[in-house]
Structure formats: structure tokens, C-alpha cells
Amino acid sequence: MSSIAAASGVARPSAASRWLSLETFVLGGAILSLVILVVLPVASLVVASLWSEDGVTLAYYERALTGGSYLRALGNSLTLGAWVGLISVIVGVPLAWAVSRTNVPGKPLIQATATLSYLSPPFLTSIAFVNLFSPNAGIINVLLRDVLGLGITFDIFTMSGLVFVTALHTFPFVYLLASSALQSVDASYEEAAQILGASKIRTALTITAPLVAPAILSGTLLAFVNAIALFGSQAIIGLPGRIVTLPTRIYALFDYPPQYGLAAALSLLFVAITVIALYLQRMFLARRSYVTLGGKGARSQLVDLGPWRWVLFGVCVLVCLFAVVMPFASLIAVSLSKSWGLDFWQSLTLDNYRFILFEYDVTRRAILNSLVLATIAATACVALGAIIGWIDVRTKMPGRRLLDYASLVPLGLPGIVMAVALLQFWLSVPYIVLYGTFAILLLAYIGRYVPLGVRAANSSLRQVDPSLEEAAHILGASWGHTMREITLPLIRPGLLAGWLLVFVPVVQELSASILLFSSGTITLAVAVYNLYETGYIEPVSALAMVNMTIIVVAMLIAHRLGAGRKTVSDDSSTSFGGAR
Amino acid sequence: ASAEEVDMAKAKAEGKLVWYTSTAIGQANNLALMFEKQTGIKVELFRSGGSAILRRFMQEASAGKIAADVMTMSDPAAADQLSEKGTFVAFKPKDFDKITETARNKDGYWIAQRLNAITIYMRGDKVPPAERPKKWTDLTDAKYDGKLVMTDPSFTSVQLTTVGVLADKYGWDYYEKLNDGDIMIVQGNQQVADNIKRGERLIAVGALDVYIAADRRNGHDFVSIYPEDGTLLIPSPTGIIKGGPHPNAAKAFAEFMISPEAQKTFPETGEYSARVDMAPPAGNPKVDEIKLMPVDYEKLETQAAEIKEKFNDIFR
Amino acid sequence: MARILISGLTKSYTGNGAALSALDLDIKDNQFVTLLGPSGCGKTTTLRLIAGYMTPDAGTIRVGDRVISSAEGVAPPDKRGMGMVFQNYAVWPHKTVYENVVFGLKLRRIPSEEARRRVLETLALVNLTGLENRFPAELSGGQQQRVALARSLVVEPEILLLDEPLSNLDAKLRERMRLELKQLQRRTGITFVYVTHDQAEALALSDQIAVMHGGKLQQYGTPDDVYRRPANKIVADFMGIVNFVPGIARGGETIEIDGVEMRSPHAGGLVPGEPIDVAVRPENVRLSRDGADGKRLTGTITEKTYLGNLIEYWVQLASGAVLRAQTHPLEQFDPGEAVGLVIDAQESSVFPRGEASPSTKH
Amino acid sequence: MARILISGLTKSYTGNGAALSALDLDIKDNQFVTLLGPSGCGKTTTLRLIAGYMTPDAGTIRVGDRVISSAEGVAPPDKRGMGMVFQNYAVWPHKTVYENVVFGLKLRRIPSEEARRRVLETLALVNLTGLENRFPAELSGGQQQRVALARSLVVEPEILLLDEPLSNLDAKLRERMRLELKQLQRRTGITFVYVTHDQAEALALSDQIAVMHGGKLQQYGTPDDVYRRPANKIVADFMGIVNFVPGIARGGETIEIDGVEMRSPHAGGLVPGEPIDVAVRPENVRLSRDGADGKRLTGTITEKTYLGNLIEYWVQLASGAVLRAQTHPLEQFDPGEAVGLVIDAQESSVFPRGEASPSTKH
Ligand SMILES: Nc1ncnc2c1ncn2[C@@H]1O[C@H](COP(=O)(O)OP(=O)(O)OP(=O)(O)O)[C@@H](O)[C@H]1O
Ligand SMILES: Nc1ncnc2c1ncn2[C@@H]1O[C@H](COP(=O)(O)OP(=O)(O)OP(=O)(O)O)[C@@H](O)[C@H]1O
Ligand SMILES: [Mg+2]
Ligand SMILES: [Mg+2]
């Protein structure tokens, strides 16, 4: 810029004002937030992994990489992640396609299925599936064996069982991101393939799905990393199946006396996996363009599936049955029984609901806290995600790739690690007293879940033709104005999906909350955990049901507020949270 | 012994105290309310899992920002270690001498709040009396193959104690045999109870008895065996944090904790009181009728990591 | 075989009036038919209906003797054996140029060697050799359009629907492409349904032209018909520049303009004395420096525009009416000059004054 | 004030050769300048550089005496006070027609009453009255393009960049729009930089035309210059149809074609006997039924195309060279007929044979 300023007096003020502009401020702010939220805590982790009482050491890494049990855990984690990623795609993409681009019946049901499966806390669904499929006493197994006399027994305590349960929780990542992306695909791309003779399925596979590859890959990446990091189901299903995974190893290291250095080293191994996965994704997307929302008013058109829509609908119902009906039915049954395991009909009771709603005095405060925290955190993650994503996709700013990597790292960290890193960091910062306030919880939540916001925004932005923004700039719209009027509305479906993706886990976040809450800031997850930890599975189930009801209601409201006018003009466009 | 006096005036002036605890949430609430009613001092409660409590406390301590006044945890080994480090205030309140000797620090750095009985419990309806094990060593019998369940010491500190003691006594061989018998490993006591309740497994190999107490009252046919070769009664230590913001209220609360009013609530919920003069939970044997297994907490404390690793090696 | 018979085709988009009403078209096998009409008149809608992307509200589309579209149902696009170039190109952004073009061949299981050859040939045809490995985002607008064209040409479908396929190409290239399309059609016997906004293109390429306006077919005929014998004022107006010169019918084939009588074969059937509009194309006005002689109108040049291969003049007649005339650049007049005009009435159409004037709204 | 001075402007996209090399252009205030050239020659690239969407690799762009773009940095588009119509329209799919157009006025804080008036006026100008509340997806291609045009016109910027803004409109409407644009420019003094692929449009509208080819400027001059005095064969070839007729320089202003000598003012400086190409436009060939007389070439009509207001013939000369000629429809010849030809050598350009022929690749 300097030579321009030198060349003319007129350019100088504009250069200066640009430097002070909203754009610089917001972009700078976002980068700074990312540094504070992610980079510093992770840096402290790196320090911890290299620092022992006797100074700098590589001993932790040595142990992590040579200890047979850790390598086995790593292997198991990768296997788990790979299968879950694959299954998430196989389930998520067709469902997303069906809802966004076809005339499949029962769209609200599919929406609800995906949302609810994401919503159900993984550790509770794991328990539910153990109830259903544990080899000796699992309800379904008993039914198959003792009632129907079939010689089939499912064993949930296996890698397949673990993959199955985890995938039910993670396929919504793919589903939600893909379906929001699919909404902005101009129908003429598909029509062009059809007229060349490609059948509907072929078109879907070779044109539509690849067109939303950024979203599918982002979803898969999230599913993969999340599957690896998900502690609850790995502890409940993996341990009895003797399947050790990295998170279970890492959690164990935090038990007294904590082996923080080793845990940090193992966690960074985790980060490395995440980074490699993101690297692969970026490689694949490189150079190709996925602009599906161009400057010529995109139309979306529903594919008429004919009788096949009933087949697809059948598949959806099946997914719904496994992902929602069975675990929820089992949870509801538990929540209504006096003591699970007794004769069900005789011990039917509403006591558990009475207890958690009226006697367990933290419930109401916890619910309120969690909703407020989740709303703020989800909004912040999405906002931050939009900016970080924008920097990556739209600018040539040096280091923007690093930003993208940095914003994915927290996802790969087991919650407890992230929480401890945060805690250590914020406790050591002088003058800023965040401890015990909502602020520290928010920092933890935003830090942990900002990857979800970034991935959602990033994949949405790739679908939007930059000339739509350029057209606003040339009319004199500032950066901020263009963002507000053009960019953000255009990627709204993706942002809404991102919001949902963040909101849900924040409500259920436990591993950081449990270290950071105070009596005033107790959260729902902590309240549930306290009940569960002390042996009350029945009220826990009741609380989980209440919890889910509230989240669903909160989301419906948020969706109403967030879903403004339709983006792509077509009565067929849909987005999550219910049918239009 | 001469009991230390609590300065109630100062305690009341402090007005409140902060209690980190792993006590069951209902119970903890109950105790806090009782204390407030009695003294007017408010108890701010942090209830969480034993190791979460510890982790949190240690983070704060290392940053020099101590928020807790009183801490109740479930790991005597850790409590001993912290005592050595000078974390706790030595305090011998009234009735200190009424506490079971193994359940208190001799210098008064910590006092047990309650005793956790580790039993072999089982489904009375599925395991006929003749089949029921009597000792730890019975469990390696082939007839129990596929019927046993226990927790993982990596996640449960009482199990760490149990494993440490049994491995010491019978050698790791004992666990090798359990492994051959296809024992199920679960994360925590909750899942042990759950698996027994549903009948997935029939016998719990050393788990907290209190987890089935309520179920038993609700009508489940659960039988607890107090092994003849020694039962573990693991105290839950409560200590006063040195440097806590409400030192006097903390003492008042510590004293209250072992008072008969407070202690009698434990047998009511199926746990052993720490006091020698308190009746056992209904239907349970008295403490002095049980053959106790001695625990060397000092040794445990140094071997914790090793025990976990060894355990992992066997069961993977 | 690939004759397309459209009858009574009607379609309206929700909320708006009919985009297409009761369209009848008979597109013969191997013909090159152009849909022509102002922006928004329903050309794209017609193509989309033929391709099977939409269900008509009424009417049918037949190919051969198969009904492929009717209000009751449509055969799916992938079963129609058609090709289409989209107005917005619809080149797939995630595929390279090569991958875009080869797609249809892969579907037809053409061996990859042959497919490669055909793709490269077609790319050469549209002047894109060397850009095979670019992604569409790395191409200019016109290059993208040519990818779209190549993609539909390479599979040589029986029926090819082209929606303004050359709109972003320069005249030079457009002309070449026109020629190539015409040759391709002759060679392969493909039936072309072509949408263009360019009258000259339509005239040069088509066997038949369908002139549409406001969703209705105005005339369907050969280029010569449509240009020289427009069915109504709308067509006359749309097909190139036209002057509507006021005159009076004088009975029989005689008409009178500005006091000068002339004979027009199209004036039959008009009541003598009836006011008329004579549609005169600029090229059918001959300017000269000769003065009035009863056979000649007179006027004054008011404006002169240089069009390269032509010069256009605006001439004000004695009656005040303004006429556009075009001359060869070798004959030049200057603004202000008085000129004599001869109108070739044989080539002009005559319409009663009352007939609706072409609306300018589209 | 709004004079744009471009010097040495160079830009290449990664991996490909230069899309633009060392472009110099002086666009005066209030001028209507057209960039013309084959598809892919760098027109859009130039506009995007002027608008500030890209940083040049070298060279500068000045407006007035402010450097607004150089390799070191660019002033942001929103500070340039320009308007732009994008080749792909870039209408916002989530805004109605009205909202699209009013956007720029809102930014300028025009009171809503006035804004409304201006939007409606502009929509009327582009023939979109009544469609205010539609979304772009509910419009035809040409209608969307007009929304894009209206959006940039309504704010009356100092400099307006238009990238093929009329490519999807029919000739009729395009002509009207051209007129409106020209009038708007006269009325407001906006500097227009216009990209078109339509030579006729360029000739009719422009004050200056910049002919580009392969990223390089070939000629920059008035329409008359560019059309009648092309700087090189590329320009001659690009600006409408041209015949390159082989001939021989005979010294002085004399040239010889097929044994017939003629005088050309452009033949100075050629070595006698040097082989030349004479660039002859079809309209500068006059056909007649007269036979050879030493002043006249002779040939045979091989093909005849009807272009509406013109008829085009392909004539094979005695030497075998083929020439295109256009005549007024009133003079008709038939294929096979022998004709005499007079070439207007005054209007033809002469190039040494060796000079690079226009490549057909773009
Ligand atoms: N993003 C890009 N990456 C690589 N090459 C590009 C890119 N954009 C344009 N090009 C190339 O640069 C050259 C100039 O492109 P430009 O868009 O300026 O052409 P144009 O003159 O506008 O053509 P058209 O009339 O077809 O729109 C073309 O050859 C094109 O292939
Ligand atoms: N999805 C839609 N919803 C509502 N109206 C539409 C829709 N698509 C087109 N129209 C309207 O239908 C009419 C015909 O549109 P069509 O696209 O067929 O025009 P066209 O002849 O192709 O025009 P152009 O030359 O501008 O592309 C137009 O007036 C247009 O506004
Ligand atoms: Mg159209
Ligand atoms: Mg261009």
C-alpha cells in the first residue's frame, strides 16, 4: 500500500481508514478470539507434554508411542473413527438427499430422526442400547432367544456394536451439513446430467453428492473426529467389550494421581489425527470449485422418485426405529419404572419425574443456565465460524490455512483435556477473574465447539459464488454491510445447521463443566451426572427426557426465529427442525 | 482426648462455607440443609465424582486460588498423600475418638464421613444359596464363568484399593484367572449394579454395596456376601482445606459431619456410619462382625499407576 | 422418428399468469427449429417442458407416436434421448472440462479410448483445445458456455435442445459455431430445437422459426415466411427493424402512402378507405437524390448511424412520419439532405390500423 | 475526473499464461469505451481489475490522479464509486427484484420515497415493470440480466463497468437498451467501460473501441478507425467479416489482384512485387452482371445465404480464391451465375502476406 499512498495524496486516507475499518476489526477480533480460545490452551498442552519436573523431556511421547496398550488404543480409535465416518456418510447423505431434493414422504419424520439422534446424549443412548442388546439380558436378545426361539444373539459389547451406537449419534453431522448444502444446489446441474441419460440415482451419486462434497466431507470429518473423541459410549460399550480406545486411556490418566504429561502427549497424538484428516479433506477440495449458488437465481426442483420413494421412506423409518424409537422407548421405560429390572408394569411410577422436577432443587436452575449458555455459545460459535470460514474461503490472507487447522483442533481433544488445559490457562492468568463465572464456561464451550461452527460455515461458503458479494461491494457496500445483507443470508441454512450442531452438545457438555461450574452456574449435564454417579438411573432417565423435551422446544423456537425468508425460491426447500 | 473447640461466633460471622464432595447428591443436600438449619451457616455444595473433585481442587491449589473449605472424597490413599503435603488443617473435633480407628487420620488431617462396604453381591433369585461364593478366591471357580462383573480401577478409586489389596494378597494370578473366566469389566459401580439388576451378569466381584441398597428396598432380591477372607470397608475422608476462605465455619461443619445427627443418616441410606456407636444399615452385619481386610494406603498410593497398568495388561 | 408434436401445451408458474398457453408446434424429424421471441416469452419454459423437467398443466408432447408429456405424467428426462444446453450453462463446477464433456459418453459405456477421441474432437470443434484440465471456475464466460455446448454435442442425441447456446460468444466465433451446428445437423440428422434471441441467427440457421410472444405462438414458418410475410404486427416488429408507415387502402391491391399510390399483394380484402399500417423494412426503402415524381416519396435525413457494413438513416417524410432506411456504405447521404424514397411495396406487409400494436412489455 | 488511465496492466492466473499483458488504455471522462475481442481474450479480467477485485501482477490503474490499483495494493471496490454488471449477472437469489435494485440506493441513504421512485423508473427502463416482487429464480434468463443492469444503473455511479450486459436479450430489446444506455451516458456523463461480443453493438455505441486478442491490446481507436483502418490482420478479421484476398504490391499505391490493378491508399511502403493480403469487407465488393473489362474481377457464385436485410454470396474468383460479398436484397444473383466484381480498394486494407494470420484459437 505504501507506494500507493506515496503516489497520491488521495489514496492515503482511504488506506488509513481501511486499516481502521470494521473488516479489520472483526477479522482481527475473530483471529484473536481463536488464539485465546484455542491456540493458547493448546499451547499450554504442548508445554505440559514436553515438561516434567526435571525439565524438558520427550519421555511422555516415548511412552505414548511405545506403550503397547496405547498403540492398541490408537488402532482401535482409528478403526472406530473410520467405520463411523463411513457409516455416517452412508446413512446421512441419502437421507439428506431424500429430504432436500426428492418428494420422499414423511420429511418431518426424517428431520426429527436426525435431530433427535443427535440430541440424545451418547452415554444415555449407550445405556439404552446396552439394555436392548446386551448378550444375556438385552431385551431384544431375550425376545429373539426366549420368546421367538431364534438362535440369534446380538452382542453390543463389540466393535460393531460400538460403531453402530456411535454412528447413530454422528450421522446427523453429515446429514445436517449436507442437507443445508443441498438446498442451494441449482437444479440445472442435475437436469444437465439427466438429459444426458443419467438416472436419478446416478445423478444423485455422480453430480449432486459430489457438488456438495465440501459439506459431506466436513460432516464426515466431524463424524470421524467426534466418534474418536466420544468418551461416553466408549466407556460404557467399549470397556465391557475390552475395546480400549484413546479417550478411555486418556481419561484413566486423569484419575488420581493424574499423569498430566502423558495425557497431554496422547492428546496431541489425537490432534495429529485430526490435522491429518483435515489435511486430506483440504487436498481433496483444493482447486475444485463447488459454487452451486451462482449469480443466476438458483432453482431447486424435487426429484420425483415414483414408487422408490416408499422404499426410501422405509429406510428412513428403519433408521428412525434404531436411532430414536428404540433408545427413547427404553429410556422412557426406565424413567417410568420404580426400579429398573423389577416387573415393569407393576413398578410403573411417575415418582422419578416428580423427584427431578420438584424435589431435586437444582434442576430448574440448571436447565435455565444450560439453555442460556448454549444459546450464547452456539451463536458465538456460528458467528466466529462464519468469519473464520470467510477468511479461509474468500481471502488470500497469509496463514489462513493455519487458522482453519487451529479451529478444528479442539474437536479432536477429549473434553477433559481441553477443560484441564483451559482451567490451567485461565487460573494462571492474573487479574482476569473468570473462574466460577459463566464466562469461563462460555470460553470452554466456545473453544470446544467452535470447530462445528467453522466447518458448517466453511462448507456453506464454498457453495456461494463470490460474485454475489462482489456485486454488493461495487455498489459501495462496506464489508460489514455485505456480510449482513448478502453473505450471511445466503449461507443461513448452513449457519442454522451449525447452530444446532453446537447448541446440542453444549447443553450436554460434561467434562469441562464438571471442572468449571460453580453453585450458581451449575448446568444440566452436571446435574444429570451427579444423579447418575450416585446410582439413580431411573431419575436420570426422567431428567434426560425432560432435558430433551426442553431442547427440542428451544430449538423449534430458535428455528422459527432464525429461519427468515426462503433463500432459494422454491416451495420445496427445506431445512432442519421440521417441515415448512 | 481433648477435643478442639469450634469458635461458633466466628463461624457464624463467616456465614457460609464451600464443600467439595463426592457424597451422593441427595445425601449431600440433606446434610447441607441440616447444618444450615442447625447453625444458620450456609453450605455451598459442589458435588461431583471423587476424582473430578480432586482434580478441580488440585488445579485451584496449584494456581493458589483455593475456593473450598471442606472436601469429602472417596480415596483414603489420596487423602493421606494430601495430608502429607500439608493440604489439610489438623482438627480433632468432638467425638473424634468415636470414629473407627482405621477411618481417621491419627493427626486429625482427615476423618471419614462414612465407610464404603465393598461386597460380593449377586442376584439372589438366579444364584441359589448353595452356589453362592463365600470368599474372594471362590470366584475363580469355572462355574462362575461368564457370570461375573467388576469395575475398572482406572476409573474407580475404590476398585483401585480392592485390586491393590487382592493382588497383593493373592497375586496377579488371581486376576488372570478371573480374566479366563470371562469377567465383564465396566467403568463404574453404577454399571455393575445396572448389569446385575438386568441380569446381564449375576455376581459383582467387589463393588460398592450402597449402589444396590435402594434397589433392595424397592424389592430386588440382591444378596451381599461379606467375604470370609476379608471385606474392605473403605472410608470416605473429609478434610478441612488449609487456606480455605471460611476456616471456622469449616471446622463447625467438620464437627457436625461426625455428629450423631449427621451420621445416623448414613445407615438410613444403606451405608456404614464412620462412628463406632452407630448401628449398621438395616439387614447388614455390624462392623465388628465383619472380617476386615487391612489396607496399606501408603503402599497403594505409591503403586497406583503400576496397579492400573498391570490390570490393563491382564484384561486387554 | 424424432418428430416432436406439441399440442395445446400450457404451463403457468404458481402465482403468475400462464408462461405458455396452448402452444402447438410440429417439429419434423431432422429439422432445425428455432424458438424466437422477446425475453420472458416462454422459450425456456417450452424447452424445459420438451426435456421433461416439468409437467404441463395441459396439452401433450409426443415424440414419434409416444406421448412423453401430458398433464397426467411425464417420461423422465433420462429416458428421452435428448440433449440440452442450458441458458445458464450448468457446467459442473467440480469437474474439469474433460470430465464435464466425457460424462455422457461414460453413461453410454463408450470405451475410454474412443470417448477420449470424441471428447477431444468436440472440444476442438468449440475451440477449447488445451483447456481440458481446467475447472469451469478457471474459464471465461464464453469458454464455459462452449463447455456446455460440447457436453451436449458429444453424445449426438436424437433431439438437441439448445437454449441460447452462443449468447456469450463473439460474432466471429458465433458464426463458426453456427456453421458447425448446421453441418452437424446435416451430417447426423439430429432434430434441433434452438432458442435464440438473435434474429439473424434464427434466419440463417433454421428450417422453421416459431415466433413467440407473451407465452403464445405468433407464427410458425420458414425464415422467409416469417421475415417477409409476418402473420401480424408483432411478428413484423420482432423480426428485425420495421417501419410502420401509415397509409390508406385504396381497394384491390392498391394502397396509398403520403399521396403516392403503390401496389401491394398483401392488401387484398381491405375495405377501400380503411386506414392501414404498412410494415416496411429499412432495406426495402431505397434512397436517392432524385426529387418527387409521383412514384416517389420525399423526405429529409434526420439522423445517420454507421453500422459497419450498412449505414442507417432516419428519414422524415413530408407527412411527418419517420422512416428508417439502410443503405450500402458506398451510397452516402448527409443529415439535412432532402431525399427521394421508393418503398418496395411488394416486400412490405399491410395491416389494418386497428390491430394491436406490439406491446413493448416482456 | 473519472478518467481511467491504465498502464502496463498485467495479470496471470496461477498455472496459466498471462490473461492480460501490458495493457495500456486511456479512458477519458464521459467516454463510452468498449472492450472487444474473442472469448477468453481477457475482457472480464480487465474489468475485474478496474473494479478492484484483483491485484494486478504489474502495471497501474489510475482514476483522475489517484492510483487505485497497482501490484502493491488496490483500493477496495466499495470505495471506487463504480458500478458493474457481471457477466453472470450476480443477482442476489435471496432478494426480490425490488430489493436487488434498491440495495445501492439504501446504501446511499436515499429517502425511501425517492428510492422507490427511482427503482420503479429504472425497472421501467429495462422493461421489468410489474416483476418487482419476484425472486430471481422466478425470472427468465433475460429478465435476470435486466435486473443486474437495473441494479447498476439506478445508482448512477461515476464509472460504469458492463460485462456483456445485453447478451441474453433479443435484438429488439437490445437495441432499445443500447439507446437507453447511450442516452443515460449523455445525460449523466458517466464513463462507460463496456464489454461486448457484438461488433455491431460496439460500433454503434462506442466513442472508442479497444480490440483485444490473447490478452493483448491490438488497437484502440474510434469505431471508424477500427472498422475501416484496422491496425493488423487480427483486428481486420475480428471486426466483422473480411476477405483476405491474395495480391501483389506493384509499387506506390498500386496493387494487383488476379491480374486487375487498383489503387489503395494503404499500399504505400510496400516493396514492388511483394505478396500481400488485401482485407476486403463483403460490403466493399460490388457484384454485377457485367463481364470482365480489365477493371473488374470475375467469379462464380457458389453459395447464397439469406440474412434478412442482406444477402450474402460466396464468390469464387478465377484464381480460385473465395470471396464473400453482401448485397441488398433487391439485387439478387443465383448460385452458379458468373458475376463481375469491383473491389473498393480505397476501403480495403493491405497487409504483407508474412504477417501473422489471426489465430482461430481463443
Ligand atoms: N480463475 C481463473 N483461473 C485460471 N484461468 C482463468 C481464470 N479466469 C479466467 N481465466 C483465463 O483467462 C483468460 C481471460 O479470461 P476472461 O474471463 O478475462 O475472458 P473474457 O475476455 O471475458 O472472455 P469471454 O468473452 O468468454 O467472457 C481466459 O483464457 C480464461 O481461460
Ligand atoms: N420459476 C418461475 N416462477 C415464476 N415465474 C417464472 C418462473 N420461471 C419463469 N417464469 C416466468 O415465466 C415467463 C417465461 O419464462 P421463460 O424462462 O420461459 O422465458 P424465456 O423466453 O426463456 O426468456 P429469456 O429469453 O429471457 O430467457 C417469464 O415471464 C418469467 O418471468
Ligand atoms: Mg430463457
Ligand atoms: Mg468474460
mmCIF file of N, CA, C and O in Angstrom, chain B residues 31 34 38 94-96 98-99 113 254-268 273-275 277-279:
data_model
loop_
_atom_site.group_PDB
_atom_site.id
_atom_site.type_symbol
_atom_site.label_atom_id
_atom_site.label_comp_id
_atom_site.label_asym_id
_atom_site.label_seq_id
_atom_site.Cartn_x
_atom_site.Cartn_y
_atom_site.Cartn_z
ATOM 1 N N LEU B 31 -27.473 -33.199 54.178
ATOM 2 C CA LEU B 31 -26.533 -32.799 55.220
ATOM 3 C C LEU B 31 -26.365 -31.287 55.249
ATOM 4 O O LEU B 31 -26.348 -30.654 56.311
ATOM 5 N N MET B 34 -29.385 -29.724 56.823
ATOM 6 C CA MET B 34 -29.413 -29.958 58.273
ATOM 7 C C MET B 34 -28.475 -28.988 58.985
ATOM 8 O O MET B 34 -28.810 -28.378 59.997
ATOM 9 N N GLN B 38 -29.305 -26.021 61.619
ATOM 10 C CA GLN B 38 -28.746 -26.072 62.963
ATOM 11 C C GLN B 38 -27.978 -24.801 63.308
ATOM 12 O O GLN B 38 -28.090 -24.281 64.404
ATOM 13 N N LYS B 94 -14.967 -32.688 68.516
ATOM 14 C CA LYS B 94 -15.701 -33.503 69.465
ATOM 15 C C LYS B 94 -16.066 -34.811 68.788
ATOM 16 O O LYS B 94 -16.331 -34.833 67.592
ATOM 17 N N ASP B 95 -16.018 -35.917 69.555
ATOM 18 C CA ASP B 95 -16.355 -37.244 69.040
ATOM 19 C C ASP B 95 -15.320 -37.817 68.067
ATOM 20 O O ASP B 95 -15.568 -38.826 67.421
ATOM 21 N N PHE B 96 -14.163 -37.162 67.970
ATOM 22 C CA PHE B 96 -13.097 -37.697 67.101
ATOM 23 C C PHE B 96 -12.801 -39.129 67.472
ATOM 24 O O PHE B 96 -12.596 -39.985 66.607
ATOM 25 N N LYS B 98 -14.746 -41.257 68.626
ATOM 26 C CA LYS B 98 -15.852 -42.195 68.357
ATOM 27 C C LYS B 98 -15.757 -42.774 66.951
ATOM 28 O O LYS B 98 -16.581 -43.581 66.546
ATOM 29 N N ILE B 99 -14.802 -42.290 66.210
ATOM 30 C CA ILE B 99 -14.670 -42.737 64.829
ATOM 31 C C ILE B 99 -13.795 -43.988 64.777
ATOM 32 O O ILE B 99 -12.786 -44.073 65.465
ATOM 33 N N GLN B 113 -16.158 -39.725 56.591
ATOM 34 C CA GLN B 113 -17.542 -39.303 56.685
ATOM 35 C C GLN B 113 -18.425 -40.523 56.831
ATOM 36 O O GLN B 113 -19.423 -40.529 57.508
ATOM 37 N N ALA B 254 -17.134 -29.699 59.907
ATOM 38 C CA ALA B 254 -16.429 -30.961 60.099
ATOM 39 C C ALA B 254 -16.912 -31.628 61.386
ATOM 40 O O ALA B 254 -17.079 -32.844 61.456
ATOM 41 N N GLU B 255 -17.134 -30.816 62.367
ATOM 42 C CA GLU B 255 -17.609 -31.357 63.633
ATOM 43 C C GLU B 255 -19.023 -31.915 63.473
ATOM 44 O O GLU B 255 -19.329 -33.011 63.915
ATOM 45 N N PHE B 256 -19.814 -31.140 62.765
ATOM 46 C CA PHE B 256 -21.185 -31.577 62.523
ATOM 47 C C PHE B 256 -21.206 -32.905 61.764
ATOM 48 O O PHE B 256 -22.028 -33.777 62.031
ATOM 49 N N MET B 257 -20.267 -33.045 60.851
ATOM 50 C CA MET B 257 -20.264 -34.216 59.972
ATOM 51 C C MET B 257 -20.201 -35.518 60.746
ATOM 52 O O MET B 257 -20.762 -36.524 60.327
ATOM 53 N N ILE B 258 -19.493 -35.503 61.860
ATOM 54 C CA ILE B 258 -19.394 -36.763 62.605
ATOM 55 C C ILE B 258 -20.322 -36.786 63.801
ATOM 56 O O ILE B 258 -20.269 -37.697 64.639
ATOM 57 N N SER B 259 -21.184 -35.780 63.882
ATOM 58 C CA SER B 259 -22.141 -35.770 64.990
ATOM 59 C C SER B 259 -23.165 -36.880 64.775
ATOM 60 O O SER B 259 -23.375 -37.307 63.640
ATOM 61 N N PRO B 260 -23.762 -37.361 65.821
ATOM 62 C CA PRO B 260 -24.736 -38.456 65.669
ATOM 63 C C PRO B 260 -25.865 -38.089 64.712
ATOM 64 O O PRO B 260 -26.284 -38.921 63.923
ATOM 65 N N GLU B 261 -26.329 -36.839 64.751
ATOM 66 C CA GLU B 261 -27.440 -36.470 63.854
ATOM 67 C C GLU B 261 -27.057 -36.688 62.404
ATOM 68 O O GLU B 261 -27.839 -37.212 61.610
ATOM 69 N N ALA B 262 -25.849 -36.229 62.088
ATOM 70 C CA ALA B 262 -25.410 -36.375 60.697
ATOM 71 C C ALA B 262 -25.150 -37.842 60.392
ATOM 72 O O ALA B 262 -25.566 -38.359 59.355
ATOM 73 N N GLN B 263 -24.469 -38.494 61.271
ATOM 74 C CA GLN B 263 -24.039 -39.861 60.998
ATOM 75 C C GLN B 263 -25.203 -40.829 60.878
ATOM 76 O O GLN B 263 -25.133 -41.797 60.132
ATOM 77 N N LYS B 264 -26.294 -40.549 61.580
ATOM 78 C CA LYS B 264 -27.352 -41.551 61.538
ATOM 79 C C LYS B 264 -28.049 -41.574 60.171
ATOM 80 O O LYS B 264 -28.759 -42.506 59.843
ATOM 81 N N THR B 265 -27.796 -40.546 59.368
ATOM 82 C CA THR B 265 -28.413 -40.575 58.044
ATOM 83 C C THR B 265 -27.768 -41.616 57.140
ATOM 84 O O THR B 265 -28.357 -42.037 56.168
ATOM 85 N N PHE B 266 -26.535 -42.019 57.451
ATOM 86 C CA PHE B 266 -25.872 -42.952 56.552
ATOM 87 C C PHE B 266 -26.469 -44.336 56.583
ATOM 88 O O PHE B 266 -26.772 -44.902 55.529
ATOM 89 N N PRO B 267 -26.640 -44.916 57.772
ATOM 90 C CA PRO B 267 -27.279 -46.240 57.783
ATOM 91 C C PRO B 267 -28.653 -46.197 57.115
ATOM 92 O O PRO B 267 -29.052 -47.164 56.465
ATOM 93 N N GLU B 268 -29.337 -45.067 57.233
ATOM 94 C CA GLU B 268 -30.662 -44.983 56.628
ATOM 95 C C GLU B 268 -30.611 -45.187 55.112
ATOM 96 O O GLU B 268 -31.558 -45.675 54.507
ATOM 97 N N SER B 273 -21.979 -46.013 58.951
ATOM 98 C CA SER B 273 -21.523 -44.787 59.578
ATOM 99 C C SER B 273 -20.051 -44.948 59.955
ATOM 100 O O SER B 273 -19.570 -46.049 60.158
ATOM 101 N N ALA B 274 -19.363 -43.810 60.057
ATOM 102 C CA ALA B 274 -17.962 -43.867 60.452
ATOM 103 C C ALA B 274 -17.839 -44.029 61.958
ATOM 104 O O ALA B 274 -16.773 -44.310 62.489
ATOM 105 N N ARG B 275 -18.913 -43.813 62.651
ATOM 106 C CA ARG B 275 -18.868 -43.886 64.117
ATOM 107 C C ARG B 275 -19.015 -45.332 64.580
ATOM 108 O O ARG B 275 -19.751 -46.116 64.002
ATOM 109 N N ASP B 277 -20.321 -46.121 67.328
ATOM 110 C CA ASP B 277 -21.509 -46.315 68.153
ATOM 111 C C ASP B 277 -22.802 -46.251 67.350
ATOM 112 O O ASP B 277 -23.883 -46.100 67.881
ATOM 113 N N MET B 278 -22.691 -46.336 66.043
ATOM 114 C CA MET B 278 -23.883 -46.225 65.225
ATOM 115 C C MET B 278 -24.237 -47.591 64.675
ATOM 116 O O MET B 278 -23.357 -48.363 64.287
ATOM 117 N N ALA B 279 -25.536 -47.902 64.604
ATOM 118 C CA ALA B 279 -25.981 -49.199 64.094
ATOM 119 C C ALA B 279 -25.655 -49.319 62.615
ATOM 120 O O ALA B 279 -25.586 -48.312 61.923
#
